[in-house]
C-alpha positions as CSV (number, residue, x, y, z in Angstrom):
1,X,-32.4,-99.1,114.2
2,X,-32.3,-98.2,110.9
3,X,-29.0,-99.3,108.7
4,X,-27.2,-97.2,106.7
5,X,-26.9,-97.9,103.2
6,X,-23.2,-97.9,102.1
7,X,-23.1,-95.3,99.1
8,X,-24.3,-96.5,96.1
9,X,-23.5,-100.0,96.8
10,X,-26.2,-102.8,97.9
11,X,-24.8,-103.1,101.2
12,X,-26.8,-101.4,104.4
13,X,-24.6,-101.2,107.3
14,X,-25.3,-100.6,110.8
15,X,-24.3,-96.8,112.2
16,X,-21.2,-98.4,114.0
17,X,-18.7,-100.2,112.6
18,X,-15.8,-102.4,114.2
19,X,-12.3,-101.2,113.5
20,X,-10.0,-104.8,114.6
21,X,-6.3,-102.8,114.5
22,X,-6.2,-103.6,118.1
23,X,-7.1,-107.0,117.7
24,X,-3.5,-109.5,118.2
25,X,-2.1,-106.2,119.5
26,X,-3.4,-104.2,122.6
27,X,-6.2,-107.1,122.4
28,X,-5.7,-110.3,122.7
29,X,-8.0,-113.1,120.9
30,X,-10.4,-113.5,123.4
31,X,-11.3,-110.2,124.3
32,X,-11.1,-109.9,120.2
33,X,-13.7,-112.1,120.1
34,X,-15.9,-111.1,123.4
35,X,-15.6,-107.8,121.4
36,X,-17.2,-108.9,118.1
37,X,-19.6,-111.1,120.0
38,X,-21.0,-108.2,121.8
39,X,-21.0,-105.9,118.6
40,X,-23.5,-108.3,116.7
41,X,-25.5,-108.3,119.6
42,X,-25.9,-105.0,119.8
43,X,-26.8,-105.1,115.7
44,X,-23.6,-104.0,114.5
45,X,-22.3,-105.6,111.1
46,X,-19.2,-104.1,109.4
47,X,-16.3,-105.1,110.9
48,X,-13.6,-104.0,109.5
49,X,-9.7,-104.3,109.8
50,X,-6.3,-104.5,106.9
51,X,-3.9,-107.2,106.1
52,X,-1.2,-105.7,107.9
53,X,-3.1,-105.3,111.3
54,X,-0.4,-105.1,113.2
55,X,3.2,-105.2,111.8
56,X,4.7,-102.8,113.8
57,X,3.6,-104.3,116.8
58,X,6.4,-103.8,119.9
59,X,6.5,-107.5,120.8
60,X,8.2,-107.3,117.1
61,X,6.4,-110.6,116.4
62,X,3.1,-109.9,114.2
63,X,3.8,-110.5,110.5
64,X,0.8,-109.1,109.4
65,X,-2.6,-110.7,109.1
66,X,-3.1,-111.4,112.7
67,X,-6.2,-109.6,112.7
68,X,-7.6,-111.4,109.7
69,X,-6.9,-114.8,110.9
70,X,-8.5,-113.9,114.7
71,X,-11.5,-112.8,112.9
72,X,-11.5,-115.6,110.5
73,X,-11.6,-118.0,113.5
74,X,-13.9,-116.2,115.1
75,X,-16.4,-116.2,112.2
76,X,-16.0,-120.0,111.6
77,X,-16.5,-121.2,115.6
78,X,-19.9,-118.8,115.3
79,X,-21.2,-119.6,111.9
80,X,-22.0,-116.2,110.9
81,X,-20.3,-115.2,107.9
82,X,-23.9,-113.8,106.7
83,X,-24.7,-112.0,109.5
84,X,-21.4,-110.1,109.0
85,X,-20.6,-107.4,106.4
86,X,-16.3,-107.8,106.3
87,X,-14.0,-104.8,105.2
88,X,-10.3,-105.5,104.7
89,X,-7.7,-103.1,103.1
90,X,-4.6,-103.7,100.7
91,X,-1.2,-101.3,100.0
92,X,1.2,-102.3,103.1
93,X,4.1,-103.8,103.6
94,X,3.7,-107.0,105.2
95,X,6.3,-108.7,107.7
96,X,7.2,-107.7,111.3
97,X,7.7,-103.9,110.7
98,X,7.4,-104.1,106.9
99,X,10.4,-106.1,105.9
100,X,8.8,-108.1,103.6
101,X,8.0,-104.8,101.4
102,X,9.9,-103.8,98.4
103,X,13.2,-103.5,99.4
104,X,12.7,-107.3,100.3
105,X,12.8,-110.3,97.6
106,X,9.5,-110.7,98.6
107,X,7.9,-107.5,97.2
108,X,4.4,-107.9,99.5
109,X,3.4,-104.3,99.1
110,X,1.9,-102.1,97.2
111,X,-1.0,-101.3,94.3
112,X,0.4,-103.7,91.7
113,X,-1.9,-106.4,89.8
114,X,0.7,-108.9,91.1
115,X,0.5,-108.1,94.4
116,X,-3.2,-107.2,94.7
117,X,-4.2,-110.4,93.0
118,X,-1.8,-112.2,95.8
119,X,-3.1,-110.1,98.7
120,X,-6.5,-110.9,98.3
121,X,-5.9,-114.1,98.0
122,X,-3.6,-114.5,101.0
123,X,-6.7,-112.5,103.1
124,X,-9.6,-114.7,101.8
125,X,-7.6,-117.7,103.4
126,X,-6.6,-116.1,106.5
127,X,-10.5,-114.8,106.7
128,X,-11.6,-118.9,106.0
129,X,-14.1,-116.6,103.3
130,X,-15.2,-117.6,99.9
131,X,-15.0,-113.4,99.3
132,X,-14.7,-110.1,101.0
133,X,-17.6,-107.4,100.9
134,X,-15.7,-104.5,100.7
135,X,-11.8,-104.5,99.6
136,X,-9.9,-101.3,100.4
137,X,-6.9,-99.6,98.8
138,X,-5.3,-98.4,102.2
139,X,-3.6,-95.3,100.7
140,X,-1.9,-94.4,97.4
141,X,0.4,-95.9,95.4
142,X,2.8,-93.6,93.5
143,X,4.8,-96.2,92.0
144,X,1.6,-98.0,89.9
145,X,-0.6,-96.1,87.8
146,X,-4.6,-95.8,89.3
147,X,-5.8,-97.8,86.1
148,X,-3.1,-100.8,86.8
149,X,-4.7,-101.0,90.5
150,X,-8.4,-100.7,89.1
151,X,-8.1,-103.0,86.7
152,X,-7.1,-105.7,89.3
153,X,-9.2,-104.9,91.6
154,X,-12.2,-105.0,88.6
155,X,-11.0,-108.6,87.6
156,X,-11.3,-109.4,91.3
157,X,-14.8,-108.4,91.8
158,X,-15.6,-110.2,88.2
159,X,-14.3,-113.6,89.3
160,X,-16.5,-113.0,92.8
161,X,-13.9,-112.9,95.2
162,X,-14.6,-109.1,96.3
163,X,-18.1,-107.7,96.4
164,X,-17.7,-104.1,96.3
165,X,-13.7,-101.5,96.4
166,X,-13.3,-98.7,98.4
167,X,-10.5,-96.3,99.0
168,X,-8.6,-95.3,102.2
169,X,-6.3,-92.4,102.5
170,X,-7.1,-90.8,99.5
171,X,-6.5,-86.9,98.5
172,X,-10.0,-85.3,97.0
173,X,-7.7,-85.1,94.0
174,X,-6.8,-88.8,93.5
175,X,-9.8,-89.8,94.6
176,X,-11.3,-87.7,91.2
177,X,-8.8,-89.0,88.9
178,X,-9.6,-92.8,90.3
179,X,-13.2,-92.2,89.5
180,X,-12.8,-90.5,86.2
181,X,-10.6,-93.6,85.6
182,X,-13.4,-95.8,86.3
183,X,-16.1,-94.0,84.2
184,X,-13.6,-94.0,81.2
185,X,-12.0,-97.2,81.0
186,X,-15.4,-99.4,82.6
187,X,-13.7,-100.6,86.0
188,X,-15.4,-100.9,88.8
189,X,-15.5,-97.7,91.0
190,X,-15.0,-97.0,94.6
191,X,-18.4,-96.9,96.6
192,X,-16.8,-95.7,99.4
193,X,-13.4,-93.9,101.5
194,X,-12.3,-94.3,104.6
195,X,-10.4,-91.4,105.7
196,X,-9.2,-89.8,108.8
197,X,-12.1,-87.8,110.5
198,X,-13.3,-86.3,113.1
199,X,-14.5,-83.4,115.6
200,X,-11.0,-82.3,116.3
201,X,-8.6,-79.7,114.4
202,X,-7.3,-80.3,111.5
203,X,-8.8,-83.3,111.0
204,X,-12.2,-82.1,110.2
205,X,-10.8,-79.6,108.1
206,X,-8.5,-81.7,106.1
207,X,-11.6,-83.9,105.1
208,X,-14.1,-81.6,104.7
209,X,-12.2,-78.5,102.3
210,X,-12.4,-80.8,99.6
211,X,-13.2,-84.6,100.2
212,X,-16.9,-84.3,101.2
213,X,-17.6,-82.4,98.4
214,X,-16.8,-85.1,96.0
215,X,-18.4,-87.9,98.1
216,X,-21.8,-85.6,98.6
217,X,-21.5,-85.4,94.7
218,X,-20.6,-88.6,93.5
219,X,-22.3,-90.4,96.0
220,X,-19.3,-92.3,98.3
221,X,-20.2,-93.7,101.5
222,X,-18.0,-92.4,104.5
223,X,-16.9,-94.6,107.1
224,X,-14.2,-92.9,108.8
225,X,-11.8,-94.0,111.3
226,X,-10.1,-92.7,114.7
227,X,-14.0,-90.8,115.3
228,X,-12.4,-90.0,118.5
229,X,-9.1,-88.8,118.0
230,X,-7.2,-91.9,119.4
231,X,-9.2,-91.5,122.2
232,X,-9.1,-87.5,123.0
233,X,-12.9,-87.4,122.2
234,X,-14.2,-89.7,125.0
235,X,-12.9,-87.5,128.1
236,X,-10.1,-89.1,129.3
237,X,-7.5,-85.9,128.7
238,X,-7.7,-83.2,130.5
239,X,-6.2,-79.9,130.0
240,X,-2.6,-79.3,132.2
241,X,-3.3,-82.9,133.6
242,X,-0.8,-86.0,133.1
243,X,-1.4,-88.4,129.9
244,X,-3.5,-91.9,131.1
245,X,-1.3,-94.9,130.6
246,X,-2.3,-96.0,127.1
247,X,-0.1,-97.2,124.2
248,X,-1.6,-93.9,122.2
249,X,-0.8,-91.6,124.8
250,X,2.4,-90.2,122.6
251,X,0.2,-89.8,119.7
252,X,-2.5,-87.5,121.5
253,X,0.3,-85.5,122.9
254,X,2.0,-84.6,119.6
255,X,-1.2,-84.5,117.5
256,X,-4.0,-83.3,119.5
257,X,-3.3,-80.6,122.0
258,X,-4.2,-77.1,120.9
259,X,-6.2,-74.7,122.5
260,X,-8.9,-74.8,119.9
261,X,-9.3,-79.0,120.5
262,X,-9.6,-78.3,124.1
263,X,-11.8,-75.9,123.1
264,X,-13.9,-78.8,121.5
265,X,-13.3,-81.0,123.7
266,X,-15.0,-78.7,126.5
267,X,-18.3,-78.8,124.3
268,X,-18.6,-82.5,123.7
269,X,-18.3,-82.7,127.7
270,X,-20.9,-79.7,128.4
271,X,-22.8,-81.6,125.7
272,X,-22.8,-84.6,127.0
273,X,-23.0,-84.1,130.7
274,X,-26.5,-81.8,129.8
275,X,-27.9,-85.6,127.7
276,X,-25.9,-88.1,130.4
277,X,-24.5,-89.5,127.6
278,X,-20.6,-90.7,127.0
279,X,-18.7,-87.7,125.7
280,X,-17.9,-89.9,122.6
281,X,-21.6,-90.9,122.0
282,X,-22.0,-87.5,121.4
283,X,-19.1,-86.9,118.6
284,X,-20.0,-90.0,117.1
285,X,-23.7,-88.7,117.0
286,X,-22.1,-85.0,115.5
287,X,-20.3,-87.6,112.6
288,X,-23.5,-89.4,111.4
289,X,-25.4,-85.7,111.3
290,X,-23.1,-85.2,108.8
291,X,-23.9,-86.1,105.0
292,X,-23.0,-89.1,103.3
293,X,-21.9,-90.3,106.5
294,X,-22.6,-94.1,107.1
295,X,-20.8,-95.4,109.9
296,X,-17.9,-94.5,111.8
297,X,-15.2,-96.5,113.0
298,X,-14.8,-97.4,116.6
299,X,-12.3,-99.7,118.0
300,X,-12.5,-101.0,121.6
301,X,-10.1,-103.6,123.5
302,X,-12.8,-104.7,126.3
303,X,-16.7,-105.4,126.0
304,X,-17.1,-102.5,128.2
305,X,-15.5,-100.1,126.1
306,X,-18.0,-101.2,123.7
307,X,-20.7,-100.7,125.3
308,X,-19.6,-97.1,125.8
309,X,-19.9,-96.4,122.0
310,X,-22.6,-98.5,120.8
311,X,-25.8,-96.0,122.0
312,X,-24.4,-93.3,120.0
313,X,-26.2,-94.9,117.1
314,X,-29.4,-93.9,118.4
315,X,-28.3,-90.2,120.0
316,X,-29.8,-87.6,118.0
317,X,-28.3,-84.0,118.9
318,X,-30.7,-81.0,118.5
319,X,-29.8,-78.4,116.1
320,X,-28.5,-76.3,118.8
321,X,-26.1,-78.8,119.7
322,X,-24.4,-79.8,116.1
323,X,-24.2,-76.3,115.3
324,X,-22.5,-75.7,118.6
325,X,-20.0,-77.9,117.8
326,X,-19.9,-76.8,114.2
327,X,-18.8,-73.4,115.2
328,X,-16.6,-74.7,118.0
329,X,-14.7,-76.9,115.3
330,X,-14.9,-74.4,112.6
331,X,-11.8,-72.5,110.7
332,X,-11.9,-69.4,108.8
333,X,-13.4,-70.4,104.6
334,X,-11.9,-70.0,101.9
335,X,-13.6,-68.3,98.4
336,X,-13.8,-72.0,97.1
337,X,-15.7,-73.1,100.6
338,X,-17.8,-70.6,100.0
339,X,-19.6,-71.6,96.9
340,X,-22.3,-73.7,97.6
């Protein structure tokens, strides 16, 4: 399997990575860690998770950092730290649902060079690393100017403590103005977003109007997250049939039904029932047809689930089939879509 190099960075990453939102929250530590086990087997590297993985929680008793330290452990009782390419994300407010953010004394949130500086730090100890590959802005900050929060981030890659910064969240117009900042002032500039992407409507839309354009241009690698729509993707909804018992369940109802995503959703089966492959094999496949693309997101609680996703790497859908579900996905272009 050939890996996927991240952008324009010197990291190559394997066509799946690991998202670890689940992990200390509808995943416990060991099947966290039967998880990552079974994803390096399989040749998977970029694991990749946030510092406030998971504050809001239910159980009302995750501060934050959970995720972090489960991985940390994890990588420490397996001695792999090499073997691993590790992704972590900054902006949040930290605490059991946020209350440590900035209507707290304690002000852990946000773009700031104080807090930056502080978050790092706090997730290179709960990691057990000596740096972090790939350090993420998880969305925008309106309150801090983007040269403030690239300047940190600059002075953190200088001292060693973060390999490479990439952005999450992030408009195709602030993600222009942070790279303009970077080629003007000298900071280091994002290699890569992760955004919100997938087959369904509007998500492929929202990313594609505008946001490809500038990572096809400028050379940003993509490694999106929720591939399969919180789960709508791999088959387990069904048009006029009752909502599994999941903790997302709520979330596909409100978000995801329309008649042109069960539309879609019709295709990936007929698609995948013609190749006998997992429905979401075959929109992860349609994702990394797609330029730029280097690896999308997957998250799985069990080993099983897991091993549901991982073979998508290595499906390749004819030209028949990704323009089948191009068209099934599609919306009507603007003039500005048009120009190419």
């Amino acid at each position: 399997m050939a890996y996927r190099r991240l952008g324009n960075s010197g990291l190559h990453i394997y066509p799946i990575a690991l998202g670890t939102m689940q992990f200390g929250w509808s995943a416990d530590e060991a099947a966290a860690q039967a998880v990552m086990d079974a994803f390096v087997e399989a040749g998977g590297n970029l694991i990749d998770t946030a510092d406030i993985y998971t504050v809001w929680s239910e159980k009302g008793d995750n501060p934050g950092g959970v995720s972090e330290e489960i991985i940390g452990r994890w990588m420490k009782s397996r001695r792999n730290r090499d073997q691993v390419v590790i992704a972590t994300k900054v902006r949040g407010a930290m605490g059991v649902r946020g209350s440590e953010g900035r209507n707290s004394p304690y002000q852990r949130e946000g773009l700031s060079r104080k807090w930056i500086l502080k978050a790092c730090e706090d997730s290179l100890q709960r990691l057990g690393v000596d740096y972090i590959d790939l350090y993420q802005v998880h969305w925008v900050d309106n309150q801090v100017p983007i040269e403030e929060t690239l300047s940190a981030l600059t002075d953190l890659v200088r001292r060693g403590y973060v390999r490479y910064i990439g952005c999450s969240n992030f408009s195709a117009w602030r993600l222009m103005q942070a790279l303009w900042s970077s080629d003007k002032h000298g900071y280091e500039s994002f290699v890569s977003i992760q955004p919100e992407y997938s087959l369904v409507a509007p998500t492929r839309y929202n990313f594609e109007h505008e946001i490809a354009r500038v990572c096809e241009t400028y050379g940003l690698g993509i490694i999106p997250y929720s591939p399969l729509a919180a789960g709508f993707l791999t088959g387990k909804y069904r048009r006029d049939q009752p909502l599994p018992q999941s903790v997302r369940a709520q979330e596909i109802t409100h978000r995801r039904y329309s008649e042109q995503n069960w539309n879609i959703l019709d295709k990936v089966l007929e698609i995948a029932g013609q190749r006998n492959a997992h429905p979401a094999q075959v929109a992860l496949a349609w994702l990394l047809a797609k330029p730029q693309m280097t690896a999308p997101i997957v998250g799985a609680n069990t080993v099983a689930q897991l091993k549901d996703l991982m073979p998508a790497a290595e499906l390749k859908l004819s030209a028949e089939e990704f323009q089948a579900l191009e068209e099934v996905s599609g919306w009507q272009r603007s003039r500005t879509e048009l120009e190419r």
